[in-house]
CSV table of C-alpha atoms in Angstrom, one decimal:
chain,number,residue,atom,x,y,z
A,866,PHE,CA,55.4,189.0,77.3
A,867,PHE,CA,55.0,185.6,78.7
A,868,GLN,CA,50.9,186.5,79.2
A,869,ALA,CA,50.6,187.4,75.9
A,870,GLU,CA,52.7,184.0,74.3
A,871,ASP,CA,50.2,181.8,76.4
A,872,GLY,CA,47.3,183.6,75.4
A,873,ILE,CA,48.4,182.6,72.0
A,874,ARG,CA,49.2,179.2,72.7
A,875,ASP,CA,45.7,178.9,74.0
A,876,LYS,CA,44.0,179.7,71.2
A,877,LEU,CA,46.2,177.7,69.4
A,878,VAL,CA,45.1,174.4,71.3
A,879,THR,CA,42.0,175.4,71.1
A,880,GLY,CA,42.1,176.1,67.3
A,881,VAL,CA,43.5,172.2,67.1
A,882,GLN,CA,40.8,170.5,69.6
A,883,THR,CA,37.8,172.4,67.6
A,884,CYS,CA,39.4,170.9,64.3
A,885,ALA,CA,39.4,167.6,65.7
A,886,LEU,CA,37.9,164.9,64.1
A,887,PRO,CA,36.1,161.9,65.6
A,888,ILE,CA,37.8,158.5,65.3
A,889,SER,CA,35.7,155.2,64.5
A,890,PRO,CA,35.8,152.3,66.4
A,891,ALA,CA,37.5,149.5,64.6
A,892,PRO,CA,35.3,146.8,63.3
A,893,ASP,CA,35.0,143.5,65.7
A,894,ALA,CA,33.6,140.2,65.2
A,895,THR,CA,31.0,138.1,67.0
A,896,LEU,CA,30.4,134.8,67.3
A,897,VAL,CA,27.1,134.0,65.7
A,898,ASP,CA,27.0,129.9,65.0
A,899,VAL,CA,28.9,126.7,66.0
A,900,HIS,CA,27.4,123.8,64.1
A,901,ALA,CA,29.1,120.5,64.3
A,902,ILE,CA,28.7,117.1,62.3
A,903,GLU,CA,28.4,114.0,64.9
A,904,ALA,CA,29.6,111.0,64.5
A,905,GLY,CA,26.5,108.4,63.7
A,906,GLY,CA,26.8,105.2,65.2
A,907,PRO,CA,30.5,103.9,66.9
A,908,ARG,CA,33.7,106.3,66.1
A,909,ALA,CA,36.9,104.0,63.8
A,910,ALA,CA,38.5,103.2,66.7
A,911,ARG,CA,41.7,101.0,67.3
A,912,PRO,CA,41.7,98.4,66.6
A,913,ILE,CA,39.9,99.4,63.3
A,914,PRO,CA,36.7,97.4,62.5
A,915,ALA,CA,36.6,95.3,59.5
A,916,THR,CA,33.3,97.4,58.1
A,917,ALA,CA,32.3,100.8,57.8
A,918,ASN,CA,28.6,101.7,59.6
A,919,CYS,CA,27.3,103.5,56.2
A,920,SER,CA,24.2,102.9,54.6
A,921,ASN,CA,23.5,103.1,50.9
A,922,ASP,CA,21.6,106.1,49.7
A,923,SER,CA,18.0,105.8,49.9
A,924,GLY,CA,16.8,109.2,48.3
A,925,THR,CA,16.1,112.6,48.9
A,926,ASN,CA,13.4,115.1,49.5
A,927,ALA,CA,13.4,118.9,48.6
A,928,SER,CA,11.4,120.4,51.6
A,929,ASP,CA,14.2,118.6,53.6
A,930,TYR,CA,16.4,121.9,54.5
A,931,ALA,CA,17.1,124.6,56.9
A,932,TYR,CA,19.0,127.6,56.7
A,933,THR,CA,20.6,130.0,59.1
A,934,GLY,CA,20.3,133.2,57.3
A,935,TRP,CA,23.8,134.1,56.3
A,936,GLN,CA,25.5,134.8,53.1
A,937,THR,CA,28.8,134.4,52.3
A,938,ALA,CA,30.7,135.8,49.4
A,939,GLY,CA,33.0,133.5,48.4
A,940,GLY,CA,36.5,133.7,48.0
A,941,GLU,CA,39.8,131.7,48.8
A,942,ALA,CA,39.6,129.4,52.0
A,943,GLN,CA,43.4,128.5,53.4
A,944,LEU,CA,44.3,125.6,54.8
A,945,ASN,CA,46.9,125.2,57.5
A,946,ALA,CA,49.0,122.2,55.8
A,947,ALA,CA,51.4,121.6,59.1
A,948,THR,CA,48.1,120.1,61.1
A,949,ILE,CA,47.2,117.7,58.3
A,950,PRO,CA,47.3,114.2,59.8
A,951,ALA,CA,50.3,111.7,59.2
A,952,GLY,CA,49.3,109.5,56.4
A,953,LEU,CA,46.5,111.3,55.1
A,954,GLY,CA,48.1,112.6,52.1
A,955,THR,CA,50.0,115.3,50.8
A,956,ALA,CA,48.8,118.7,51.1
A,957,SER,CA,48.0,119.2,47.2
A,958,GLN,CA,45.7,115.9,47.9
A,959,VAL,CA,44.0,117.1,51.0
A,960,VAL,CA,43.4,120.8,49.1
A,961,SER,CA,42.0,118.9,46.4
A,962,ALA,CA,39.6,116.7,48.5
A,963,LEU,CA,38.8,120.3,50.7
A,964,GLU,CA,38.1,122.5,47.0
A,965,ALA,CA,36.1,119.0,45.9
A,966,GLY,CA,33.8,119.8,49.3
A,967,PHE,CA,33.1,122.6,47.9
A,968,ALA,CA,32.4,121.9,44.2
A,969,PRO,CA,28.4,120.9,44.8
A,970,TRP,CA,27.5,124.0,46.6
A,971,ASN,CA,29.8,126.0,43.8
A,972,THR,CA,27.9,124.3,41.1
A,973,GLY,CA,24.9,124.5,42.5
A,974,GLY,CA,25.1,128.8,42.2
A,975,ALA,CA,26.6,129.4,45.5
A,976,PRO,CA,29.4,131.7,45.4
A,977,ARG,CA,32.7,130.1,44.8
A,978,PHE,CA,35.6,129.2,47.2
A,979,THR,CA,39.2,127.8,46.1
A,980,VAL,CA,41.7,126.4,48.8
A,981,GLY,CA,44.9,127.5,49.6
A,982,THR,CA,47.8,126.6,52.0
A,983,GLY,CA,48.2,130.0,53.3
A,984,SER,CA,46.7,129.7,57.0
A,985,THR,CA,49.1,129.3,60.0
A,986,ALA,CA,45.7,129.3,62.7
A,987,THR,CA,46.2,126.3,64.9
A,988,LYS,CA,42.4,127.2,66.5
A,989,GLN,CA,39.2,128.9,65.2
A,990,LYS,CA,39.8,132.6,65.3
A,991,ALA,CA,38.1,135.6,64.0
A,992,ASN,CA,40.6,137.2,61.1
A,993,ARG,CA,39.1,138.0,58.2
A,994,GLN,CA,39.8,134.9,56.5
A,995,THR,CA,38.3,131.2,56.3
A,996,ASP,CA,40.7,129.1,58.1
A,997,LEU,CA,40.6,125.5,57.7
A,998,LEU,CA,42.4,123.1,59.8
A,999,PHE,CA,42.9,119.5,62.0
A,1000,ALA,CA,42.9,119.7,65.8
A,1001,ARG,CA,40.9,118.4,68.6
A,1002,THR,CA,37.3,119.4,68.4
A,1003,ASN,CA,35.2,120.4,71.7
A,1004,GLY,CA,32.7,117.2,72.2
A,1005,GLY,CA,34.9,115.3,70.0
A,1006,SER,CA,32.7,115.9,67.2
A,1007,LEU,CA,33.9,115.0,63.7
A,1008,ALA,CA,34.4,118.5,62.4
A,1009,VAL,CA,33.3,121.9,63.9
A,1010,THR,CA,32.7,124.9,61.7
A,1011,TYR,CA,32.4,128.2,63.9
A,1012,THR,CA,30.9,131.6,62.1
A,1013,TRP,CA,31.4,135.0,63.2
A,1014,ARG,CA,29.6,138.3,62.3
A,1015,TRP,CA,31.9,141.2,61.9
A,1016,SER,CA,30.5,144.6,62.7
A,1017,ASP,CA,30.7,145.8,59.3
A,1018,GLY,CA,28.1,143.1,58.2
A,1019,THR,CA,31.0,140.8,56.9
A,1020,VAL,CA,30.4,137.1,57.8
A,1021,GLU,CA,33.4,134.8,58.4
A,1022,SER,CA,33.8,130.7,59.3
A,1023,ASP,CA,36.4,128.6,60.0
A,1024,THR,CA,36.3,125.0,59.8
A,1025,VAL,CA,38.1,122.6,62.3
A,1026,PHE,CA,38.7,118.7,61.4
A,1027,ASN,CA,38.9,116.5,64.8
A,1028,THR,CA,42.3,114.6,64.4
A,1029,GLY,CA,40.8,112.2,67.0
A,1030,VAL,CA,39.2,110.2,64.5
A,1031,THR,CA,40.9,108.2,61.2
A,1032,TRP,CA,40.3,110.3,58.1
A,1033,LYS,CA,40.9,108.7,54.4
A,1034,LEU,CA,40.9,110.0,50.9
A,1035,LEU,CA,38.3,107.3,49.9
A,1036,GLY,CA,38.0,106.5,46.5
A,1037,SER,CA,33.9,107.2,44.7
A,1038,ALA,CA,31.0,105.1,45.5
A,1039,GLY,CA,28.0,105.1,43.4
A,1040,ASP,CA,26.1,104.1,46.2
A,1041,GLY,CA,27.2,106.4,48.5
A,1042,CYS,CA,28.9,103.7,51.0
A,1043,LEU,CA,31.8,102.0,50.9
A,1044,GLU,CA,31.5,99.1,53.1
A,1045,ASP,CA,35.0,97.9,52.9
A,1046,GLN,CA,36.0,101.5,54.0
A,1047,PRO,CA,35.8,101.9,58.1
A,1048,PHE,CA,37.3,105.5,57.9
A,1049,TYR,CA,35.7,109.0,57.6
A,1050,ASP,CA,35.9,110.5,54.3
A,1051,LEU,CA,37.2,113.6,54.4
A,1052,GLN,CA,35.4,115.4,51.6
A,1053,ASN,CA,32.2,113.9,52.8
A,1054,VAL,CA,32.6,115.3,56.1
A,1055,ALA,CA,33.8,118.8,54.3
A,1056,ALA,CA,30.9,119.0,51.9
A,1057,HIS,CA,28.8,119.2,55.0
A,1058,GLU,CA,30.6,121.6,57.2
A,1059,PHE,CA,31.0,123.8,54.0
A,1060,GLY,CA,27.1,124.1,53.8
A,1061,HIS,CA,27.3,125.7,57.1
A,1062,ILE,CA,29.7,128.4,55.8
A,1063,TYR,CA,27.4,128.7,53.1
A,1064,GLY,CA,24.4,129.4,55.5
A,1065,LEU,CA,22.5,126.0,55.6
A,1066,ASP,CA,21.5,124.5,59.0
A,1067,HIS,CA,20.8,120.3,60.1
A,1068,PRO,CA,17.5,119.2,58.7
A,1069,SER,CA,15.3,117.6,60.5
A,1070,GLY,CA,15.7,113.6,60.1
A,1071,ALA,CA,16.9,113.6,56.8
A,1072,ARG,CA,19.1,111.2,56.7
A,1073,TYR,CA,20.5,111.1,53.0
A,1074,GLU,CA,20.9,114.8,53.0
A,1075,THR,CA,24.3,116.3,52.9
A,1076,MET,CA,23.6,118.6,55.7
A,1077,TYR,CA,22.1,115.7,57.7
A,1078,MET,CA,23.7,116.4,61.3
A,1079,TYR,CA,25.5,113.0,61.3
A,1080,GLY,CA,28.5,111.4,59.7
A,1081,TYR,CA,29.5,107.8,59.1
A,1082,THR,CA,32.7,105.5,58.2
A,1083,GLY,CA,33.0,104.6,54.7
A,1084,GLU,CA,30.0,107.5,53.7
A,1085,THR,CA,30.9,109.0,50.5
A,1086,LEU,CA,27.0,110.3,49.9
A,1087,LYS,CA,27.4,113.6,51.0
A,1088,ARG,CA,29.6,114.7,48.0
A,1089,THR,CA,26.5,114.8,46.2
A,1090,LEU,CA,24.1,117.1,46.9
A,1091,GLY,CA,20.5,115.8,47.7
A,1092,ALA,CA,17.2,117.5,46.6
A,1093,GLY,CA,16.9,119.3,50.2
A,1094,ASP,CA,20.3,120.3,50.1
A,1095,GLY,CA,19.7,122.2,46.6
A,1096,ALA,CA,16.0,123.7,47.7
A,1097,GLY,CA,18.1,125.5,50.8
A,1098,LEU,CA,20.9,126.5,48.7
A,1099,ALA,CA,18.5,127.9,46.3
A,1100,ALA,CA,16.7,130.1,49.0
A,1101,LEU,CA,19.4,131.5,50.3
A,1102,TYR,CA,21.5,132.5,46.8
């Protein structure tokens, strides 16, 4: 009796094994790019100098662009509002500045990003969400954008703005430089970093392009795309 029961049990177990489905591995992410914007000239320091170190806009060239090769689908980036430095502004003001940083790329033909405040990230992390936050950056860069490619083909980026420098929400300047404002303009630097989210790289020596690798105090010219920035965006999208 027990032998017969064992035989039936063996056949049932064998049947289950035969019908088992393979388990697919979960998607994973590989860090494919780290791009930073560096301080051009001395950083805003304490005591804060009387004047900024920016220069007036002086023209751009459509051949001055480079790109990393990936594309983004756009969506909603999420800011960790708890990391906003004291004195910079309210969460809604910072969100507006960040959305303004995405705006020239959106109008240039790239997929649209909006900004929410649903992030709790305190450092960059592959989590299928575009996180924006303020924290110390490696090497003291003004801001750093990290990009991952997931094994299912999805591309994700996070941007970290350095809490070690003095940020302001500056007014507009038609010539791209507010000489009496020795602070880093959040919208200006954000526009540069968000270019990396869209897949653009640093052009060589193109001082007045948004994607030029250095940022300056009092500078606002990066808020508007240069000819090379627009050409690079068109090449990707």
